[in-house]
Structures are given as C-alpha cells and as structure tokens.
CSV table of C-alpha atoms in Angstrom, one decimal:
chain,number,residue,atom,x,y,z
Q,1,ILE,CA,-87.5,-16.7,36.4
Q,2,GLU,CA,-84.8,-14.3,36.9
Q,3,ALA,CA,-87.6,-11.8,35.8
Q,4,GLN,CA,-90.2,-13.1,37.4
Q,5,ASN,CA,-92.1,-13.8,34.6
Q,6,TRP,CA,-93.9,-17.2,34.6
Q,7,LYS,CA,-96.8,-18.8,35.8
Q,8,ASP,CA,-96.3,-22.4,35.9
Q,9,GLU,CA,-94.5,-25.3,33.8
Q,10,HIS,CA,-96.1,-24.5,30.3
Q,11,ASP,CA,-94.2,-20.8,30.1
Q,12,PHE,CA,-91.1,-23.0,30.8
Q,13,ALA,CA,-91.8,-25.5,28.1
Q,14,GLU,CA,-92.8,-22.5,25.6
Q,15,CYS,CA,-89.1,-21.0,26.3
Q,16,TYR,CA,-87.0,-24.7,26.3
Q,17,ILE,CA,-88.7,-25.3,22.9
Q,18,ASN,CA,-88.0,-22.1,21.3
Q,19,TRP,CA,-84.5,-22.1,22.4
Q,20,GLY,CA,-83.8,-25.6,22.1
Q,21,GLY,CA,-86.1,-26.9,19.0
Q,22,TYR,CA,-83.4,-26.8,16.4
Q,23,ALA,CA,-81.7,-29.9,14.8
Q,24,TYR,CA,-78.3,-30.1,13.4
Q,25,SER,CA,-76.4,-32.2,10.8
Q,26,LYS,CA,-73.6,-32.5,8.2
Q,27,ARG,CA,-75.8,-31.2,5.5
Q,28,SER,CA,-76.8,-28.3,8.2
Q,29,PRO,CA,-74.3,-27.7,10.7
Q,30,GLU,CA,-75.8,-24.2,11.4
Q,31,GLY,CA,-79.3,-25.9,12.1
Q,32,ILE,CA,-82.7,-25.8,11.0
Q,33,GLU,CA,-85.8,-25.8,12.9
Q,34,ALA,CA,-87.5,-28.6,14.2
Q,35,LYS,CA,-89.5,-27.5,17.1
Q,36,SER,CA,-92.8,-29.6,16.3
Q,37,GLU,CA,-90.4,-32.3,16.0
Q,38,PHE,CA,-88.6,-31.7,19.5
Q,39,THR,CA,-92.3,-31.4,21.1
Q,40,HIS,CA,-93.5,-34.9,19.6
Q,41,ARG,CA,-90.0,-36.5,21.2
Q,42,LEU,CA,-90.5,-34.8,24.5
Q,43,THR,CA,-94.1,-36.2,24.7
Q,44,THR,CA,-92.6,-39.6,24.9
Q,45,VAL,CA,-89.9,-38.9,27.4
Q,46,GLU,CA,-90.4,-40.9,31.3
Q,47,VAL,CA,-86.8,-40.2,32.3
Q,48,ALA,CA,-84.6,-37.1,32.6
Q,49,ILE,CA,-81.1,-37.6,33.9
Q,50,HIS,CA,-78.1,-35.3,33.6
Q,51,ASN,CA,-74.7,-36.7,34.1
Q,52,GLN,CA,-71.4,-35.4,35.9
Q,53,ASP,CA,-68.2,-36.3,35.8
Q,54,ASP,CA,-66.7,-33.7,38.4
Q,55,ARG,CA,-67.4,-32.5,41.7
Q,56,GLU,CA,-66.0,-29.2,41.0
Q,57,HIS,CA,-69.3,-27.8,40.7
Q,58,ASP,CA,-73.2,-28.8,42.3
Q,59,ILE,CA,-76.7,-28.4,41.2
Q,60,PHE,CA,-77.1,-25.0,42.8
Q,61,ASP,CA,-73.8,-23.6,41.7
Q,62,SER,CA,-75.1,-22.1,38.3
Q,63,ASP,CA,-78.1,-21.4,36.4
Q,64,ASP,CA,-77.3,-24.0,33.9
Q,65,TYR,CA,-78.7,-26.8,36.2
Q,66,PHE,CA,-81.8,-25.8,36.3
Q,67,GLN,CA,-82.3,-24.1,32.5
Q,68,PHE,CA,-81.1,-27.6,31.3
Q,69,HIS,CA,-82.4,-30.5,33.4
Q,70,GLY,CA,-84.9,-28.6,35.4
Q,71,GLY,CA,-86.2,-27.1,32.3
Q,72,LEU,CA,-86.5,-30.4,30.7
Q,73,ILE,CA,-88.0,-31.9,33.3
Q,74,ALA,CA,-91.2,-28.7,33.3
Q,75,THR,CA,-91.3,-29.4,29.6
Q,76,ILE,CA,-92.1,-32.9,29.8
Q,77,LYS,CA,-94.3,-32.5,32.4
Q,78,ALA,CA,-96.0,-29.5,30.6
Q,79,LEU,CA,-96.5,-31.8,27.6
Q,80,SER,CA,-97.4,-35.3,28.7
Q,81,GLY,CA,-98.9,-34.0,31.9
Q,82,LYS,CA,-97.1,-36.7,34.0
Q,83,ASP,CA,-94.6,-36.0,36.3
Q,84,PRO,CA,-91.0,-37.6,34.4
Q,85,ARG,CA,-88.1,-39.5,36.7
Q,86,GLY,CA,-85.5,-37.1,37.4
Q,87,TYR,CA,-81.9,-38.6,38.1
Q,88,PHE,CA,-78.6,-37.3,38.7
Q,89,GLY,CA,-75.6,-39.4,37.2
Q,90,ASP,CA,-72.4,-39.1,39.4
Q,91,SER,CA,-69.4,-40.0,37.6
Q,92,GLN,CA,-66.5,-38.3,39.2
Q,93,ASN,CA,-64.9,-41.8,40.2
Q,94,PRO,CA,-65.3,-43.5,37.1
Q,95,ALA,CA,-64.7,-47.2,38.8
Q,96,ALA,CA,-67.5,-46.2,41.0
Q,97,PRO,CA,-70.4,-44.4,39.2
Q,98,LYS,CA,-73.8,-43.4,41.4
Q,99,CYS,CA,-77.2,-42.5,40.0
Q,100,ARG,CA,-79.5,-40.6,42.3
Q,101,ASP,CA,-82.8,-39.6,42.4
Q,102,ILE,CA,-83.1,-35.5,41.8
Q,103,LYS,CA,-84.4,-35.3,45.1
Q,104,GLU,CA,-81.6,-37.2,46.8
Q,105,GLU,CA,-79.4,-35.2,45.1
Q,106,THR,CA,-81.0,-31.7,46.3
Q,107,LEU,CA,-81.3,-33.4,49.7
Q,108,ARG,CA,-77.3,-33.4,49.2
Q,109,VAL,CA,-76.2,-30.4,48.0
Q,110,TYR,CA,-78.4,-28.7,50.5
Q,111,ARG,CA,-76.8,-30.6,53.4
Q,112,THR,CA,-73.1,-30.6,52.2
Q,113,ARG,CA,-72.6,-27.0,50.9
Q,114,VAL,CA,-75.6,-24.7,51.1
Q,115,VAL,CA,-76.5,-24.6,54.9
Q,116,ASN,CA,-72.9,-25.9,55.8
Q,117,PRO,CA,-71.8,-24.0,58.3
Q,118,LYS,CA,-68.1,-24.2,57.1
Q,119,TRP,CA,-69.1,-23.2,53.3
Q,120,LEU,CA,-70.6,-20.4,54.9
Q,121,GLU,CA,-68.0,-19.0,56.8
Q,122,SER,CA,-65.6,-19.4,54.3
Q,123,ILE,CA,-67.5,-17.9,51.3
Q,124,LYS,CA,-67.9,-14.8,53.8
Q,125,GLN,CA,-64.2,-14.2,53.7
Q,126,HIS,CA,-64.6,-13.1,50.0
Q,127,GLY,CA,-66.4,-9.7,50.7
Q,128,TYR,CA,-68.9,-8.5,47.8
Q,129,LYS,CA,-68.1,-11.6,45.6
Q,130,GLY,CA,-69.1,-13.7,48.5
Q,131,ALA,CA,-72.3,-12.0,49.4
Q,132,SER,CA,-73.1,-12.6,45.4
Q,133,GLU,CA,-72.4,-16.4,45.9
Q,134,MET,CA,-74.8,-16.5,48.7
Q,135,ALA,CA,-77.5,-15.1,46.6
Q,136,ALA,CA,-77.0,-16.9,43.6
Q,137,THR,CA,-77.0,-19.7,45.6
Q,138,VAL,CA,-80.8,-19.0,46.8
Q,139,ASP,CA,-81.4,-18.2,43.2
Q,140,TYR,CA,-80.2,-21.5,41.6
Q,141,LEU,CA,-82.1,-23.2,44.8
Q,142,PHE,CA,-85.2,-21.5,43.6
Q,143,GLY,CA,-85.0,-21.8,39.7
Q,144,PHE,CA,-84.6,-25.6,40.3
Q,145,ASP,CA,-87.8,-25.8,42.8
Q,146,ALA,CA,-89.6,-24.0,40.4
Q,147,THR,CA,-88.8,-25.9,37.2
Q,148,SER,CA,-88.5,-29.8,39.3
Q,149,ASN,CA,-90.4,-29.2,42.9
Q,150,VAL,CA,-87.3,-30.8,44.4
Q,151,VAL,CA,-87.3,-28.2,47.5
Q,152,SER,CA,-89.1,-29.1,50.8
Q,153,ASP,CA,-90.2,-26.6,53.4
Q,154,PHE,CA,-87.9,-27.2,56.0
Q,155,MET,CA,-85.1,-26.4,53.2
Q,156,TYR,CA,-86.9,-22.8,52.5
Q,157,GLU,CA,-86.9,-22.2,56.5
Q,158,GLU,CA,-83.3,-23.0,57.2
Q,159,VAL,CA,-82.2,-20.7,54.4
Q,160,ALA,CA,-84.1,-18.0,55.6
Q,161,GLN,CA,-82.7,-18.6,58.8
Q,162,GLN,CA,-79.0,-18.8,58.1
Q,163,TYR,CA,-79.0,-16.6,54.5
Q,164,ALA,CA,-81.6,-14.0,55.5
Q,165,LEU,CA,-82.3,-13.6,59.3
Q,166,ASP,CA,-79.1,-14.3,60.9
Q,167,LYS,CA,-77.7,-11.1,62.9
Q,168,GLY,CA,-74.4,-11.6,61.9
Q,169,THR,CA,-74.9,-12.8,58.3
Q,170,GLN,CA,-77.0,-9.4,58.1
Q,171,GLU,CA,-74.0,-7.4,59.3
Q,172,PHE,CA,-71.9,-9.1,56.6
Q,173,TYR,CA,-74.3,-8.1,54.1
Q,174,LYS,CA,-74.1,-4.7,55.4
Q,175,ALA,CA,-71.0,-4.2,55.2
Q,176,SER,CA,-70.1,-5.9,52.0
Q,177,ASN,CA,-72.9,-6.3,49.4
Q,178,PRO,CA,-76.6,-5.1,50.8
Q,179,TYR,CA,-78.2,-6.2,47.5
Q,180,ALA,CA,-77.6,-9.5,47.9
Q,181,GLN,CA,-79.5,-9.5,51.2
Q,182,LYS,CA,-82.2,-8.0,49.2
Q,183,GLY,CA,-82.3,-10.3,46.4
Q,184,ILE,CA,-82.1,-13.1,48.9
Q,185,SER,CA,-85.0,-11.9,51.1
Q,186,GLU,CA,-87.4,-11.2,47.7
Q,187,ARG,CA,-86.6,-14.5,46.2
Q,188,LEU,CA,-87.8,-16.3,49.3
Q,189,LEU,CA,-90.8,-14.4,49.8
Q,190,GLU,CA,-91.5,-15.0,46.2
Q,191,ALA,CA,-91.1,-18.8,47.1
Q,192,ALA,CA,-94.0,-18.4,49.7
Q,193,GLN,CA,-96.1,-16.1,47.5
Q,194,ARG,CA,-96.0,-19.1,44.7
Q,195,GLY,CA,-97.0,-21.7,47.2
Q,196,MET,CA,-93.6,-23.7,46.6
Q,197,TRP,CA,-92.7,-22.9,50.1
Q,198,ALA,CA,-96.0,-24.5,50.8
Q,199,ASP,CA,-96.7,-24.0,54.5
Q,200,PRO,CA,-94.2,-21.1,56.0
Q,201,ASP,CA,-93.9,-19.8,59.8
Q,202,PRO,CA,-95.7,-16.6,59.6
Q,203,ASN,CA,-93.1,-15.2,61.8
Q,204,THR,CA,-90.6,-16.2,59.5
Q,205,LEU,CA,-92.3,-14.6,56.8
Q,206,GLU,CA,-92.9,-11.2,58.8
Q,207,ALA,CA,-89.2,-11.1,59.5
Q,208,LEU,CA,-88.1,-11.7,56.2
Q,209,ARG,CA,-91.3,-8.9,55.1
Q,210,GLN,CA,-88.7,-6.4,57.7
Q,211,THR,CA,-85.7,-7.3,56.9
Q,212,LEU,CA,-86.9,-6.4,52.7
Q,213,LEU,CA,-88.2,-3.0,53.9
Q,214,GLN,CA,-84.9,-2.2,56.1
Q,215,CYS,CA,-82.7,-3.1,53.2
Q,216,ASP,CA,-84.8,-0.9,50.8
Q,217,ALA,CA,-84.5,2.1,53.5
Q,218,GLU,CA,-80.6,1.5,53.8
Q,219,LEU,CA,-80.2,1.4,50.0
Q,220,GLU,CA,-82.5,4.1,49.8
Q,221,GLY,CA,-80.4,6.1,52.2
Q,222,ARG,CA,-77.0,5.4,50.3
Q,223,SER,CA,-78.7,6.5,46.9
Q,224,GLU,CA,-79.3,9.8,48.0
Q,225,LEU,CA,-75.5,10.2,50.0
Q,226,SER,CA,-74.2,9.5,46.8
C-alpha cells in the first residue's frame, strides 16, 4: 500500500499468506512453513474480529490495524470470494465489553478523532511531528479502506477539506512540514483514482491537484535554495 504497488485484494492475500503462513509448536519454536494449511483454514473463515483492551490507540493510529485486521478481511475475501463480517471488540472496560461492526468503529473513530476540531488543533501544536501524525492518519484511513472497504465518500470529502484544503492548515504545513501536505494530497487523489472515493466532487479533486502542484513547486524551490 505504501508503495502503491497493488491492484486488488488478491495482492494483499498473497502478501498476508507469505508473511503469516508459518506454524509454531514446542517441537518447532522457530516456526515452519505452513502456507497451504493457513490458506485452507482462511477459506472457511466467516468472521474477522480484532479485540482491543485500551483506548490509548485507535484503528487509524497505526498501520498495524489495517495490516493484520484489514489484511485478514482482504485475504478471506480473495480466497473465498465472499466478504467476511468484520468486528471490533472493545474491552477497555472489562465489566462492560462492546463489539462493534468494523464500519461502525470506523465512523466512531472518524467522528471522535479524525475530524474532531479539538484533536486537529491540539496536534498542530506539535509542529513537524504533528503534521506527520496528520499525514499518517490519512495513510492509515486509506489503508483500512483499501483492505476492508470501510470509508464512505463523505469521509474522504471532509478529510480533504480539513486536512488538505483548509487555508489555515495549509499555512501550518508550509511552516512546519510541507512533505505532510504533499503526502496527504497524493493519498487522497489515489483514493479517487482507484475508485475507493467513488464519487468525489470534481471541484475538490481539482483543488487537490492544484495543492499538489503547489507543494511540488515549493519543495523544489527549497531544494534549489539548499
């Protein structure tokens, strides 16, 4: 996903099985290859669930979530031809555990953090690192959508407006980390090109293209000065 070198869930499945197709036991603590057995088992799976016992992180806070949970969902679909049911188990309060549909969890994190004005303003206080975290959030949102088809068009539109096109945010990037703005614009345009952002506003796409061109020009100018 990071290298943009994929076409569909079959590419994810190949990667998932190649990296995860090993078995471990007392006799084989270092692991032995078991790709065929792993593949066979995955063809029978109907539900993919990830359990988490804390609220320190969320599904758009690390690439681990879309690599393991999203990768599992994509692999099951590639092998079986059917979309498995995806769930997120929330046991931060052991006395009252909750289980949410993965799309419901996506929407919850989107509303409470991704486009939460308080979070956006607070993360900007961290300058270069804050901008990097914003770019990473877009990457992880994209990654989960690529593997699990969980992000709606209105989410991409709002992320584009708040993360890439907002004038105040653009000034923040310019002063702190222009590479973050470039990465965000590229990733959102990729989502549209791949059809993940199925029906984007043409005006938004054109604004993203112009933003990307401006980023490239500014970064090229900085490199020439250095």
